[in-house]
Coordinates of C-alpha atoms in Angstrom, one line a residue:
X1 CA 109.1 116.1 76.4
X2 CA 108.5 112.2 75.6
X3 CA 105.4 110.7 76.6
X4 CA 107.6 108.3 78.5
X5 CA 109.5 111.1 80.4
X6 CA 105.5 112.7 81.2
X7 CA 105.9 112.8 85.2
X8 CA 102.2 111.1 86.5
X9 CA 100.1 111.9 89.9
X10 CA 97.7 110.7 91.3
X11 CA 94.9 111.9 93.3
X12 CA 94.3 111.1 97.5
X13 CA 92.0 108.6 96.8
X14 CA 93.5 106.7 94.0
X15 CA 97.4 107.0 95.7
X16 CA 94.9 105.3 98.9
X17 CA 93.1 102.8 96.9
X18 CA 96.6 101.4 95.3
X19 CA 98.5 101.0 98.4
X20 CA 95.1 100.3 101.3
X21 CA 96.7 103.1 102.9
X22 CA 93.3 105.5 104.2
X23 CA 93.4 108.8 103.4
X24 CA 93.3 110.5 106.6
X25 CA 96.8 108.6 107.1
X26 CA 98.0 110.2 103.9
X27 CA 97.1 113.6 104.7
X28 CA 98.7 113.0 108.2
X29 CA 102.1 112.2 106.4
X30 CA 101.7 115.1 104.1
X31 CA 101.5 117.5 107.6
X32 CA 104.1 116.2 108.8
X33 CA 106.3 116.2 106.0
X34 CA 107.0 112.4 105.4
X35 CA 104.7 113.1 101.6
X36 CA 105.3 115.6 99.4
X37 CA 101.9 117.0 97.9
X38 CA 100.9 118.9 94.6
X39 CA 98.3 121.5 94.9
X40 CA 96.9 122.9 91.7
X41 CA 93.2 125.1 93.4
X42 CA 91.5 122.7 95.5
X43 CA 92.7 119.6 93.7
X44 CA 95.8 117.4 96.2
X45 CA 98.1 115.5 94.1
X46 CA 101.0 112.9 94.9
X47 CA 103.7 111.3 92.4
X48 CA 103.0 107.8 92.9
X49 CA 106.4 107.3 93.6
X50 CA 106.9 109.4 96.7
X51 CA 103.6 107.3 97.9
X52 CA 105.6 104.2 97.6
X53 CA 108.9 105.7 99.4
X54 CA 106.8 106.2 102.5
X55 CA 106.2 101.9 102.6
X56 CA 109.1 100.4 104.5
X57 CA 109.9 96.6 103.6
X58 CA 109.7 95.2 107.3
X59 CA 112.4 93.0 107.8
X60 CA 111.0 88.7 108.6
X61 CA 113.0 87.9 111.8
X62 CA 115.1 84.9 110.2

């Protein structure tokens, strides 16, 4: 595997730092199944790209 084919994750707190989404909301759309999540022990992880799925453009009105 290339580096450039290495898939990335990112922990709770970083995916919520990136997008200003808290972390409680994160781990609400993980139970309900909107977020896929990676557990490896204790340690949650998220592919940054499922983080970004769950932000829907909102539409201006015009």
């Amino acid at each position: 595997m290339t580096i450039a084919a290495r898939r990335s994750y990112e922990s709770l707190s970083q995916a919520a730092e990136r997008t200003g989404i808290s972390t409680k909301t994160l781990r609400r759309r993980i139970a309900d199944g909107a977020l896929t999540a990676y557990r490896c022990g204790r340690l949650i992880r998220l592919d940054p790209d499922d983080v970004d799925r769950i932000l829907v453009k909102v539409p201006n009105g015009r």
